[in-house]
PDB file of C-alpha atoms in Angstrom:
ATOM      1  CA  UNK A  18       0.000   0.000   0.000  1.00  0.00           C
ATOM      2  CA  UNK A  19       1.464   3.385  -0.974  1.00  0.00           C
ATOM      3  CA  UNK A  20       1.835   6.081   1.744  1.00  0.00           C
ATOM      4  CA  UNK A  21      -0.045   9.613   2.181  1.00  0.00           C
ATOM      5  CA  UNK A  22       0.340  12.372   4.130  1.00  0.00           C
ATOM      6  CA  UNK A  23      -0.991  15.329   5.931  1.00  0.00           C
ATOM      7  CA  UNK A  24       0.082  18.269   7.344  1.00  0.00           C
ATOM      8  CA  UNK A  25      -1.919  20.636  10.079  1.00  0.00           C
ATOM      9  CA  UNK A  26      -3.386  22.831   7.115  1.00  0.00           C
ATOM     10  CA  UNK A  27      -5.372  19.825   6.194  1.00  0.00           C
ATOM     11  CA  UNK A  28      -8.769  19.188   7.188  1.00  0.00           C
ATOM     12  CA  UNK A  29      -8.010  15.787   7.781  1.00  0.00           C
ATOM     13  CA  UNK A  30      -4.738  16.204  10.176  1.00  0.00           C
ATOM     14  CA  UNK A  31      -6.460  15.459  14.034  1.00  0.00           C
ATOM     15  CA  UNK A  32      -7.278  17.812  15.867  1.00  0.00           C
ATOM     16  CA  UNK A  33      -6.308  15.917  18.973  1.00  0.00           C
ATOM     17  CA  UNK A  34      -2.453  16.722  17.462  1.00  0.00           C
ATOM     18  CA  UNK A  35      -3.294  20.809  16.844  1.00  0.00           C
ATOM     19  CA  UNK A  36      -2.543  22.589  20.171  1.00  0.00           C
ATOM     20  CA  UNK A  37       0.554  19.809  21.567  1.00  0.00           C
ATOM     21  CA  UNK A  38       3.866  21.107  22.045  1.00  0.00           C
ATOM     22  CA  UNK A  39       6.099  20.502  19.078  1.00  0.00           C
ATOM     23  CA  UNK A  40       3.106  19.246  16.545  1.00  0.00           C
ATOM     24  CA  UNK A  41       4.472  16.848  13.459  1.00  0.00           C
ATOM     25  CA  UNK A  42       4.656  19.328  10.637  1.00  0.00           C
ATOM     26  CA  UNK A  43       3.816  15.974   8.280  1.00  0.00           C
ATOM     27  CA  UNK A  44       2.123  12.689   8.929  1.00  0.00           C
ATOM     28  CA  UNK A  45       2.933  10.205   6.976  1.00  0.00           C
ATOM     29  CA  UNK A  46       0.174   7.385   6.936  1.00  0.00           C
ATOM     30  CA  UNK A  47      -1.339   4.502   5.377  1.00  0.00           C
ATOM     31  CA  UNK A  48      -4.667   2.705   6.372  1.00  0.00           C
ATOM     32  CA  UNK A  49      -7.770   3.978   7.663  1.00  0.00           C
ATOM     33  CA  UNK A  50      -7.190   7.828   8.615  1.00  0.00           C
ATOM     34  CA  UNK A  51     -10.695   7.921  10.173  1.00  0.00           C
ATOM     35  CA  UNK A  52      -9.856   6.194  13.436  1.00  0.00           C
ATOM     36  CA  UNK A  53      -7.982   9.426  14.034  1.00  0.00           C
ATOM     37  CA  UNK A  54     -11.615  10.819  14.014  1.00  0.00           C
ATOM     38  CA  UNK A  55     -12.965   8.011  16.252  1.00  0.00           C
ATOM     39  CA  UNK A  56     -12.547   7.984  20.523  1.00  0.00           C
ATOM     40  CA  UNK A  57      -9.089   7.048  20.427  1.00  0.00           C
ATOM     41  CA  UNK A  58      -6.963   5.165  24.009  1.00  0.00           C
ATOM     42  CA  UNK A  59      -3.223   4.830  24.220  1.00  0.00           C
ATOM     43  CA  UNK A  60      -2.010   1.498  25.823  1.00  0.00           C
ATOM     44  CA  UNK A  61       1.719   1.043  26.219  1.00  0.00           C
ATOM     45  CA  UNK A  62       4.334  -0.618  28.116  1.00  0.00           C
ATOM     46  CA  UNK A  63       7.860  -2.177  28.487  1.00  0.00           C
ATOM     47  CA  UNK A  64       9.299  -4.237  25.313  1.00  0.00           C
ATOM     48  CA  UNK A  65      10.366  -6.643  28.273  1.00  0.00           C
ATOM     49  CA  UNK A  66       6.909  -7.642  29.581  1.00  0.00           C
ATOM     50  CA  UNK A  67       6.336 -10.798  31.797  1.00  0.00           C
ATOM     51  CA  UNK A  68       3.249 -12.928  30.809  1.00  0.00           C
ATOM     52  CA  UNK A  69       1.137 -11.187  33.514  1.00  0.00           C
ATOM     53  CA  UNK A  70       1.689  -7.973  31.569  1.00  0.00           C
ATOM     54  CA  UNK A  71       1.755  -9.599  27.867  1.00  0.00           C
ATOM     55  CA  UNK A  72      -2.021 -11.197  28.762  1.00  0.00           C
ATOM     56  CA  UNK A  73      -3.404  -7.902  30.504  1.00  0.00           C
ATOM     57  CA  UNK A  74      -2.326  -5.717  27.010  1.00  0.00           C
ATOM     58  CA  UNK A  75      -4.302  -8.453  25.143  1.00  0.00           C
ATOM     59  CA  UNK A  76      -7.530  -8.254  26.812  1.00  0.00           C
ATOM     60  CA  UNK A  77      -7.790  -4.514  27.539  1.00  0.00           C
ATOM     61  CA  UNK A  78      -7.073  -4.341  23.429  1.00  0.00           C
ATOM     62  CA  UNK A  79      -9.892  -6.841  22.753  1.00  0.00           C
ATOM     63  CA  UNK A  80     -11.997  -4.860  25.247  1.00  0.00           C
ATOM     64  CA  UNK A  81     -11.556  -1.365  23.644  1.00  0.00           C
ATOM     65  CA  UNK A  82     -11.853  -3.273  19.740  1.00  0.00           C
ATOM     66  CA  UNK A  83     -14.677  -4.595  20.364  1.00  0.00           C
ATOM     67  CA  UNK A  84     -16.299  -1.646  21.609  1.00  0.00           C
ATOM     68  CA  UNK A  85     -15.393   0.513  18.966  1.00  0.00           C
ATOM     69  CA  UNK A  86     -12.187   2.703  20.636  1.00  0.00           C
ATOM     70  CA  UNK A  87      -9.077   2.878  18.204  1.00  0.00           C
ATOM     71  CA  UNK A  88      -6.432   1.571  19.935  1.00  0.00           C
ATOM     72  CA  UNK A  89      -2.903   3.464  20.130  1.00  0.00           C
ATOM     73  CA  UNK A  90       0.290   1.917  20.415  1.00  0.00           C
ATOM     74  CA  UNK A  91       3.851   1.552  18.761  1.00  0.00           C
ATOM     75  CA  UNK A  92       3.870  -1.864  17.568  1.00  0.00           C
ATOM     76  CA  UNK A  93       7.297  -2.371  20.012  1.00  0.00           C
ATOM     77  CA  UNK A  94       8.227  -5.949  21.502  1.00  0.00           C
ATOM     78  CA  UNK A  95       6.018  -6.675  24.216  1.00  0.00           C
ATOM     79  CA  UNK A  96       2.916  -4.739  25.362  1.00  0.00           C
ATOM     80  CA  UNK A  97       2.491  -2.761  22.290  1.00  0.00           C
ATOM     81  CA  UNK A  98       2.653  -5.770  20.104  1.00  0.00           C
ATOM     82  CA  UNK A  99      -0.067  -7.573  22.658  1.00  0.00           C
ATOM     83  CA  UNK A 100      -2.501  -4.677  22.833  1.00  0.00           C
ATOM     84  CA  UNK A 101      -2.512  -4.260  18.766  1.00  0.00           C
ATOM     85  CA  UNK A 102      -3.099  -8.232  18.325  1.00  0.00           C
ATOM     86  CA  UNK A 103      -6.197  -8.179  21.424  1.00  0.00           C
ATOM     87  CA  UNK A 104      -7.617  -5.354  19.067  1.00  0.00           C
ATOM     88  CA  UNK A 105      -7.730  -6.509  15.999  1.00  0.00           C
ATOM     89  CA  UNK A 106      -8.457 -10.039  17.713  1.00  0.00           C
ATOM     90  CA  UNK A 107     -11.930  -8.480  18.436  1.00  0.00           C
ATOM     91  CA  UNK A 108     -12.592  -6.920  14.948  1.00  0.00           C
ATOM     92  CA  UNK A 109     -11.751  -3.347  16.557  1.00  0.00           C
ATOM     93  CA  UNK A 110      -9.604  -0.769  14.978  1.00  0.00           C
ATOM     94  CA  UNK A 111      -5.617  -0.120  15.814  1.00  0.00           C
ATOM     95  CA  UNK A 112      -3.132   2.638  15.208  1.00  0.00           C
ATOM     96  CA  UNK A 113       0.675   1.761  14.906  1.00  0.00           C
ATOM     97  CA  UNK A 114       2.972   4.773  15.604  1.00  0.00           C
ATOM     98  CA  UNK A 115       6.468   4.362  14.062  1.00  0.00           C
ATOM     99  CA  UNK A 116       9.912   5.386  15.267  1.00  0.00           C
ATOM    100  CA  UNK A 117      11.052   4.902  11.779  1.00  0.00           C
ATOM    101  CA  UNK A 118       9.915   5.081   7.973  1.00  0.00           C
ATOM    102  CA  UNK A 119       6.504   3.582   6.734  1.00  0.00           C
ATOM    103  CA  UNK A 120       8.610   0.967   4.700  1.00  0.00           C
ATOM    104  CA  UNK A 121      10.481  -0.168   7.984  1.00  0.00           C
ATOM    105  CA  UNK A 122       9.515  -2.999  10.064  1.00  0.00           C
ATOM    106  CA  UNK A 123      10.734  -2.411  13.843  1.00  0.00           C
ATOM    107  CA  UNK A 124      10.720  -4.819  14.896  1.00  0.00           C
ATOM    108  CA  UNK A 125      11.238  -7.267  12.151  1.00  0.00           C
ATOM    109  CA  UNK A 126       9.329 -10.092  13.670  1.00  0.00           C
ATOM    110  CA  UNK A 127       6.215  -8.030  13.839  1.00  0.00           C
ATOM    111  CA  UNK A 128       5.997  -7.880   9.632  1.00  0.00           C
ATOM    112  CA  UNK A 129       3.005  -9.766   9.307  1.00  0.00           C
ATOM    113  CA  UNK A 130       1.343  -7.622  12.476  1.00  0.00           C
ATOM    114  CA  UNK A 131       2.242  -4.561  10.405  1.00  0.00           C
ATOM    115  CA  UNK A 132       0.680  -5.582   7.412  1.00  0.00           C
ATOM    116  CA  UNK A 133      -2.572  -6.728   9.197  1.00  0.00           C
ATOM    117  CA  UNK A 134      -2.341  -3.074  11.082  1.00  0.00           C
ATOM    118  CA  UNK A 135      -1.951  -1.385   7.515  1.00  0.00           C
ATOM    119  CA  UNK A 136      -4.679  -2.896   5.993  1.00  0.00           C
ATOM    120  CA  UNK A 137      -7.477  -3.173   9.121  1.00  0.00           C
ATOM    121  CA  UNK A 138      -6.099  -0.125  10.926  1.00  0.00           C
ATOM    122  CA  UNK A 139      -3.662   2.202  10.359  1.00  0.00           C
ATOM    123  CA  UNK A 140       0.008   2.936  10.025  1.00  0.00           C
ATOM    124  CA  UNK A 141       1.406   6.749  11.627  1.00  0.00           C
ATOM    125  CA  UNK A 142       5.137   8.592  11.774  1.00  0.00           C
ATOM    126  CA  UNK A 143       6.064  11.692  11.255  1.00  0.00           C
ATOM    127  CA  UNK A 144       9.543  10.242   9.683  1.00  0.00           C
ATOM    128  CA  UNK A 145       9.782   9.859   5.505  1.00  0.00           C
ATOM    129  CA  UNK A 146      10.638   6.627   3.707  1.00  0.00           C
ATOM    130  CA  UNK A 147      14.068   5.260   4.393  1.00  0.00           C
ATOM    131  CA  UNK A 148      13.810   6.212   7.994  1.00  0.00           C
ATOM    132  CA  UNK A 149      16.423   3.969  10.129  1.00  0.00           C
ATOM    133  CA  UNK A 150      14.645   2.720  13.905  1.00  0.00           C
ATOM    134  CA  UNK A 151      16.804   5.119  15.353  1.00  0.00           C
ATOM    135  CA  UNK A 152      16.669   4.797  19.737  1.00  0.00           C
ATOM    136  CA  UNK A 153      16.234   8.497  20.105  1.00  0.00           C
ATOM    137  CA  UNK A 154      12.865   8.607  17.553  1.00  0.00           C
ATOM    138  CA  UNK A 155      11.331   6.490  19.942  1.00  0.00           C
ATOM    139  CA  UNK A 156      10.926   9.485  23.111  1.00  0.00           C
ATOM    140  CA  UNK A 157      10.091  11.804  20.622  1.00  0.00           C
ATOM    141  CA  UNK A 158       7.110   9.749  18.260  1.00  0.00           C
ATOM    142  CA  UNK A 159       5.343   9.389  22.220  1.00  0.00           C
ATOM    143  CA  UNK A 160       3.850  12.461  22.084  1.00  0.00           C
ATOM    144  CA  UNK A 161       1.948  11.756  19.180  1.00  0.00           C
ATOM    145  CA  UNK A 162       0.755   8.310  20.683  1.00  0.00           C
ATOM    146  CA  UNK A 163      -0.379  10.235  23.849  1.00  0.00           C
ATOM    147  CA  UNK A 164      -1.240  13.306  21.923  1.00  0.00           C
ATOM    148  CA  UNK A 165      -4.277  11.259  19.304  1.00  0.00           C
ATOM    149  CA  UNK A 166      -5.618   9.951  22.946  1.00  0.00           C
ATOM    150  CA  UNK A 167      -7.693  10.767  25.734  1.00  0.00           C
ATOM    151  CA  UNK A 168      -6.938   8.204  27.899  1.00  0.00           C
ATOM    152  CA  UNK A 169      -3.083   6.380  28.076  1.00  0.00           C
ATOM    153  CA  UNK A 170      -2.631   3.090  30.008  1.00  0.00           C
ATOM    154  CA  UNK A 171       0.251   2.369  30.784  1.00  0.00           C
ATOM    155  CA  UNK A 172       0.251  -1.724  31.752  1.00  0.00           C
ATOM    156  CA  UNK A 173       4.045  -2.418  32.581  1.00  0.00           C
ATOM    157  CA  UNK A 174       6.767  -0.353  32.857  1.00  0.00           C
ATOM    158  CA  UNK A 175      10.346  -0.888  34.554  1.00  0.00           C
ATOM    159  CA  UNK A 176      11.828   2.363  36.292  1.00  0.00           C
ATOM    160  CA  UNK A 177      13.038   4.079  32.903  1.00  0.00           C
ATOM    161  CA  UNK A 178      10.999   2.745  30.757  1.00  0.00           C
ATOM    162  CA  UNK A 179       9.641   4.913  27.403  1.00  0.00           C
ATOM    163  CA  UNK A 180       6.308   3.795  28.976  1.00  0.00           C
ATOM    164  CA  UNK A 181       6.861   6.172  31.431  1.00  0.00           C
ATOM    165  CA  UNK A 182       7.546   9.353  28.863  1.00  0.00           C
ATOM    166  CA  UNK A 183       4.393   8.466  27.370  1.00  0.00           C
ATOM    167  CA  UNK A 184       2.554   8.647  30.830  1.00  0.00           C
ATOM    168  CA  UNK A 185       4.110  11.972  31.720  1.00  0.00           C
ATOM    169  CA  UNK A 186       3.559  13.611  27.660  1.00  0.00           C
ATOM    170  CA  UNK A 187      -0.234  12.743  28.633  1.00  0.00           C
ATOM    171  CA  UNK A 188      -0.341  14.225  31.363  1.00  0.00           C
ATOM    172  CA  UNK A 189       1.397  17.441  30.106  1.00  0.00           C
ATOM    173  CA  UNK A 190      -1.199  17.786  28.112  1.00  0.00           C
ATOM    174  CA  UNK A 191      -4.792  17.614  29.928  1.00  0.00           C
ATOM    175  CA  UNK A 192      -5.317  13.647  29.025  1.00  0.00           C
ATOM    176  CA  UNK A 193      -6.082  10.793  31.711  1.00  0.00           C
ATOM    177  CA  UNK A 194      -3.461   8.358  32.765  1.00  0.00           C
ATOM    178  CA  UNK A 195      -4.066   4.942  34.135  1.00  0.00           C
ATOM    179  CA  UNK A 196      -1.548   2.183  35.544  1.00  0.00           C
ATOM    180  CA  UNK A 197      -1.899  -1.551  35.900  1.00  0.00           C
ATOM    181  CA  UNK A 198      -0.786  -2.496  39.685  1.00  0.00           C
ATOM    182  CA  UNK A 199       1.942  -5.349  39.602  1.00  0.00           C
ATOM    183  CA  UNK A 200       3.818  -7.091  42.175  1.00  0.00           C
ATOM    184  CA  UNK A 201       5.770  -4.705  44.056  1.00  0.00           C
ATOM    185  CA  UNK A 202       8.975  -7.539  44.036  1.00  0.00           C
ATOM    186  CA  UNK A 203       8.564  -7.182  40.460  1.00  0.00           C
ATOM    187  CA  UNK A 204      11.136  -5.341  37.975  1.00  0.00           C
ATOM    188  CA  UNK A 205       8.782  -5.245  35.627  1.00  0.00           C
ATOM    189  CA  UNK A 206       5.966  -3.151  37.588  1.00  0.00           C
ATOM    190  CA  UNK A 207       8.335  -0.635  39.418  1.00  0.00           C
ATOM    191  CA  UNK A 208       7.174   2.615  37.035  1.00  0.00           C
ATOM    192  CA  UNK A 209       3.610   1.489  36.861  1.00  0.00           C
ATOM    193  CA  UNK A 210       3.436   1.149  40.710  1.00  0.00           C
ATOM    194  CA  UNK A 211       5.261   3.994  40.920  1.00  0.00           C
ATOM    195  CA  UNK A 212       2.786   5.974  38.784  1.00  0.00           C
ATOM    196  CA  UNK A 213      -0.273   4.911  41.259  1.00  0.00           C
ATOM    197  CA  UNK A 214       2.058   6.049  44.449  1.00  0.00           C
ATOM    198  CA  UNK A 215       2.335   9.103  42.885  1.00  0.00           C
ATOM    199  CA  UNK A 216      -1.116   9.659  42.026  1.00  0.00           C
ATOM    200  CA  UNK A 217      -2.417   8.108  38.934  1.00  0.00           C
ATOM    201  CA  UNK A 218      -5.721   6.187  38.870  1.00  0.00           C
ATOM    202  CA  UNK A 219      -5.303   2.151  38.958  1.00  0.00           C
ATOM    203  CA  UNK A 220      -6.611  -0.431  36.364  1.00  0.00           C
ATOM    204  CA  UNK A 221      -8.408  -2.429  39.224  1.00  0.00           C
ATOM    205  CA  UNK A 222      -9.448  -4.716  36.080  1.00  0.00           C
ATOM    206  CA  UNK A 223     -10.218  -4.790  32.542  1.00  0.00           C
ATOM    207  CA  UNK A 224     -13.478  -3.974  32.322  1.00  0.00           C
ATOM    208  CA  UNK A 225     -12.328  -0.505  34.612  1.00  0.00           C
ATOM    209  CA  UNK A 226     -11.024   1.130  30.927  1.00  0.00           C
ATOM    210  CA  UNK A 227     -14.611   0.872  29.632  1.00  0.00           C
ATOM    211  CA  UNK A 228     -16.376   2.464  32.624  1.00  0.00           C
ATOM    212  CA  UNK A 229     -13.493   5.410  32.912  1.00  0.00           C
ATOM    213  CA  UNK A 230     -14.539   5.726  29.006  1.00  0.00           C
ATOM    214  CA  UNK A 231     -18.233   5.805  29.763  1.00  0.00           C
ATOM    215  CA  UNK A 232     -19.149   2.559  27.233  1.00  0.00           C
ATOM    216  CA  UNK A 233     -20.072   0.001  30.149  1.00  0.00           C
ATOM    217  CA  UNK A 234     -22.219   0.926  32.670  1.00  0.00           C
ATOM    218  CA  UNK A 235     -25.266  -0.904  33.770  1.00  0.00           C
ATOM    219  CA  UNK A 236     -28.858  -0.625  31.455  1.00  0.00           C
ATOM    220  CA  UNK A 237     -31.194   1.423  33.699  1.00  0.00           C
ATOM    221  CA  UNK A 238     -33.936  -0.618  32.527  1.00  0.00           C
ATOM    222  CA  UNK A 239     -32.437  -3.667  33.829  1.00  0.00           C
ATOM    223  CA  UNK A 240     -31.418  -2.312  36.917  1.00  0.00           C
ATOM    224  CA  UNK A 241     -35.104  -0.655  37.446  1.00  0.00           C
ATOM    225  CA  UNK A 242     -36.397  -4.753  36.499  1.00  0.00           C
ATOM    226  CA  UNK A 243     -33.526  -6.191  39.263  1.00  0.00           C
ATOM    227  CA  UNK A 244     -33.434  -3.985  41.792  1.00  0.00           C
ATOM    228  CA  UNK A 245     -35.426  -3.137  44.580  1.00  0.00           C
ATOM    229  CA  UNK A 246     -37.304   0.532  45.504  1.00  0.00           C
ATOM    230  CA  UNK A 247     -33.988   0.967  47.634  1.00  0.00           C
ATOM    231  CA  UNK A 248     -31.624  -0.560  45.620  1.00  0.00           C
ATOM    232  CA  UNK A 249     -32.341   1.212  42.483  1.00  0.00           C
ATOM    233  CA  UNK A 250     -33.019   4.826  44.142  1.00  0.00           C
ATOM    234  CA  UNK A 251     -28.920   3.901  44.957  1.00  0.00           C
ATOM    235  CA  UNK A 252     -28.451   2.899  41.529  1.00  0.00           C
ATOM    236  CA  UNK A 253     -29.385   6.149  40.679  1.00  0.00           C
ATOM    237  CA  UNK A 254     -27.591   8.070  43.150  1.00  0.00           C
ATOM    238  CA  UNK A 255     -24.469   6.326  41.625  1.00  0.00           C
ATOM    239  CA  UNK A 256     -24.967   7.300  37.838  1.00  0.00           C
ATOM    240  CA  UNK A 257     -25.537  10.782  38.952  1.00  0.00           C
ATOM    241  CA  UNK A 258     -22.572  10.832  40.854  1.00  0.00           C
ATOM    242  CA  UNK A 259     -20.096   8.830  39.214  1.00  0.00           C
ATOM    243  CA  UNK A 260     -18.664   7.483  42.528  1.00  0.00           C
ATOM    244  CA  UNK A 261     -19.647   7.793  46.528  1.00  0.00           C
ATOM    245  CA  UNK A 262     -18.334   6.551  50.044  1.00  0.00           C
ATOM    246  CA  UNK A 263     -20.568   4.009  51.889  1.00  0.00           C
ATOM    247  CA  UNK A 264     -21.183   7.197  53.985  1.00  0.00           C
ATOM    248  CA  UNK A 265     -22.236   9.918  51.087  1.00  0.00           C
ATOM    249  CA  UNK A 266     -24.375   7.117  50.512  1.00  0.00           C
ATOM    250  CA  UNK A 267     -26.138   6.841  53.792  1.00  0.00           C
ATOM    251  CA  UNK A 268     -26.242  10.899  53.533  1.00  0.00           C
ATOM    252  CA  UNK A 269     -28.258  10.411  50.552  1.00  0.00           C
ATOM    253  CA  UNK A 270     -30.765   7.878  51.751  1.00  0.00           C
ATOM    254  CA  UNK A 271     -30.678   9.432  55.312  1.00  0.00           C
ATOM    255  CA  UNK A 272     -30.263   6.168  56.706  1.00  0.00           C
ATOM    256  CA  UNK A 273     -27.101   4.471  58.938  1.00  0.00           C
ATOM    257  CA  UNK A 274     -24.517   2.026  57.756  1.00  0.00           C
ATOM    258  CA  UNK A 275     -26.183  -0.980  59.579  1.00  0.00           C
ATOM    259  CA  UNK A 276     -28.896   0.147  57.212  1.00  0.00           C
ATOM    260  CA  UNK A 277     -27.167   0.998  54.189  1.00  0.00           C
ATOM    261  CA  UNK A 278     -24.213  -1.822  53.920  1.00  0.00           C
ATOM    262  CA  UNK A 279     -26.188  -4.952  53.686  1.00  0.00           C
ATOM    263  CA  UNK A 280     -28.084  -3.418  51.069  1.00  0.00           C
ATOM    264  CA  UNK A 281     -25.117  -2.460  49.255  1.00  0.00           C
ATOM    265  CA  UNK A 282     -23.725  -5.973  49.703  1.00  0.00           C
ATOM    266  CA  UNK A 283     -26.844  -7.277  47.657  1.00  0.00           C
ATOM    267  CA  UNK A 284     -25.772  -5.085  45.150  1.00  0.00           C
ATOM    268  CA  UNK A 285     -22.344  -6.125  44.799  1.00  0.00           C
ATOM    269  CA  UNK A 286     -23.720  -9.739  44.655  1.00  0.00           C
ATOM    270  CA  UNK A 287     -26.310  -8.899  41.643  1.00  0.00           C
ATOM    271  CA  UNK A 288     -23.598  -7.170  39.561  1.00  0.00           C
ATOM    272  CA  UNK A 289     -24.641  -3.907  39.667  1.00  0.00           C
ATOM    273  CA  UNK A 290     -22.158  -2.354  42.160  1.00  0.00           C
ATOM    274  CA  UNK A 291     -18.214  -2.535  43.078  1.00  0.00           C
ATOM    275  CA  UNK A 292     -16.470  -1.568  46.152  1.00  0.00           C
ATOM    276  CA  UNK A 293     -12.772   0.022  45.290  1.00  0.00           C
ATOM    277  CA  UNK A 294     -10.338   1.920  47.710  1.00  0.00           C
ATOM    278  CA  UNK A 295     -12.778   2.749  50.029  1.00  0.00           C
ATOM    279  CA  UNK A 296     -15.367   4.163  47.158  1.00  0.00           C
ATOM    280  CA  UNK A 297     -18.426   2.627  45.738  1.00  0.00           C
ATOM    281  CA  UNK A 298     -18.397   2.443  42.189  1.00  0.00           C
ATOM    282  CA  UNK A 299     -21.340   1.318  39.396  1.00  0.00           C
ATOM    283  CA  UNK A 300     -20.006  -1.806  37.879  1.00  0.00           C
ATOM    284  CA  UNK A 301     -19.238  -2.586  34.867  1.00  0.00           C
ATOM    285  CA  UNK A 302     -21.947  -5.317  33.443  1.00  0.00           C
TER     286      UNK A 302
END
C-alpha cells in the first residue's frame, strides 16, 4: 500500500495533534485515517513484559476493539505488540505509531502484524521513507501516541521505561493516565506502581477502561427490572454521581450504615455495584 500524508493545514490532520507542544509538521500514513476521528486510548508498556503484563495488554485491546475505541500503540516488543493483536483479535480498529519510515519494520518479527495493522487499521510517523529505527525517535514519536488519545494506560513499565515518557507527555497535556498495579517484588511493575504512588488512577481490572470511558455501565432498565425501591433509588444516586463513600451514601438515603451496607452488599452480589479503595463504584456489566 502506498503512503499519504498530511500536514496541520489539512482538514483531515487530528485535531487531537493541533494545540501539543512541538506538533508533526507531516504525517505520513497509510490505512484507515478515520480512526484518528474516532474515541481514540493509548495502551503502552515495556518491550520486556512478563506474561502477567503480555495477557493484561491483550484483553484490555480486545476490550476497547470490540467496543469501537481505536487503539494506540507503537507496535514495540512486548505490550504494544499484545494490545494491537487483542484489538484486531476483536474486529476493533488499531493505530501503529512508528519510530522509523513507513517501509520499515521495527521490529522485524512483527511484519506480518504490520501488514494486518496497515490494511485493518492504520500505520502513523512523522519520519519519511528510508527512515532507520533510530533509539532516540522512539521518546520523541510518544507524544503523538499520547497526543491522538484521551486516555493512556500504561500496563508495565520498569523504572526508565519509554512507557513512562508516554505517561508523563499525557499528562502534560490535559489527558487521563491509568496504571496496571503489579507485584511490588517485580522489575517489571516498578514505574507502573510507581505511577499509582504518585497519584495516577489504577486499572483495578479490565473492564475498569470501559467504565473510565463511559461505554459500560449498567442498562437502567435492567437495573429498574432487578433492583429493589432501595436498591435502584442507589443505583441512581451512583450514575448521577459517578462514585460515593458508603457514607455519602447513607447521607443520601438518610439512613445508617447498619442500614445501608447490607443493602449495598446485595448489590455487589447482583452485579450492579463494586467496592474500590474505600469508594463505591457502578459496575461494569
Amino acid at each position: 500500500m502506498n503512503q499519504q500524508y498530511i500536514t496541520p493545514d489539512m482538514a483531515a490532520y487530528p485535531d487531537s495533534l493541533r494545540d501539543i507542544q512541538n506538533r508533526p509538521t507531516k504525517l505520513y500514513y497509510i490505512g484507515d485515517l478515520s480512526l484518528l476521528s474516532k474515541r481514540c486510548v493509548s495502551v503502552v508498556g515495556s518491550r520486556t513484559a512478563n506474561a502477567y503484563g503480555k495477557s493484561t495488554a491483550e484483553a484490555i485491546g480486545r476490550q476497547l476493539g470490540s467496543k469501537g475505541v481505536t487503539v494506540v500503540s507503537g507496535m514495540a516488543r512486548g505490550i504494544d505488540t499484545c494490545v494491537h493483536k487483542g484489538a484486531l483479535q476483536a474486529g476493533g480498529a488499531t493505530v501503529a505509531v512508528l519510530g522509523c519510515g513507513l517501509d520499515v519494520c521495527y521490529p522485524p518479527e512483527n511484519q506480518k502484524l504490520m501488514d494486518e495493522i496497515a490494511s485493518k487499521g492504520l500505520l502513523l510517523s512523522e519520519y519519511p521513507e528510508g527512515t532507520k529505527a533510530e533509539r532516540y525517535h522512539f521518546p520523541v514519536r510518544n507524544r503523538i501516541i499520547s497526543g491522538l488519545s484521551e486516555l493512556t494506560v500504561v500496563v508495565q513499565a520498569r523504572n526508565r521505561s519509554g512507557a513512562l515518557i508516554t505517561a508523563e507527555l499525557a499528562a502534560e497535556q490535559g489527558r487521563e493516565v491509568m496504571a496496571v498495579p503489579g507485584n511490588i517484588d517485580s522489575q517489571y511493575n516498578l514505574g507502573n506502581n510507581k505511577l499509582i504512588s504518585e497519584g495516577v488512577n489504577p486499572l483495578i481490572s479490565v473492564a475498569d477502561v470501559l467504565g473510565v470511558l463511559g461505554l459500560n455501565k449498567p442498562d437502567p432498565q435492567e437495573a429498574k427490572r432487578r433492583l429493589s425501591e432501595t436498591e435502584y433509588q442507589i443505583f441512581g444516586i451512583l450514575e448521577e454521581r459517578g462514585e460515593m463513600s458508603v457514607d455519602e451514601v447513607c447521607m443520601a438515603l438518610g439512613k445508617t450504615p447498619a442500614y445501608v451496607n447490607p443493602i449495598l452488599a446485595v448489590m455487589e452480589m447482583k452485579g450492579f455495584i463494586f467496592s474500590a479503595m474505600g469508594k463505591i463504584f457502578l459496575a461494569n456489566v
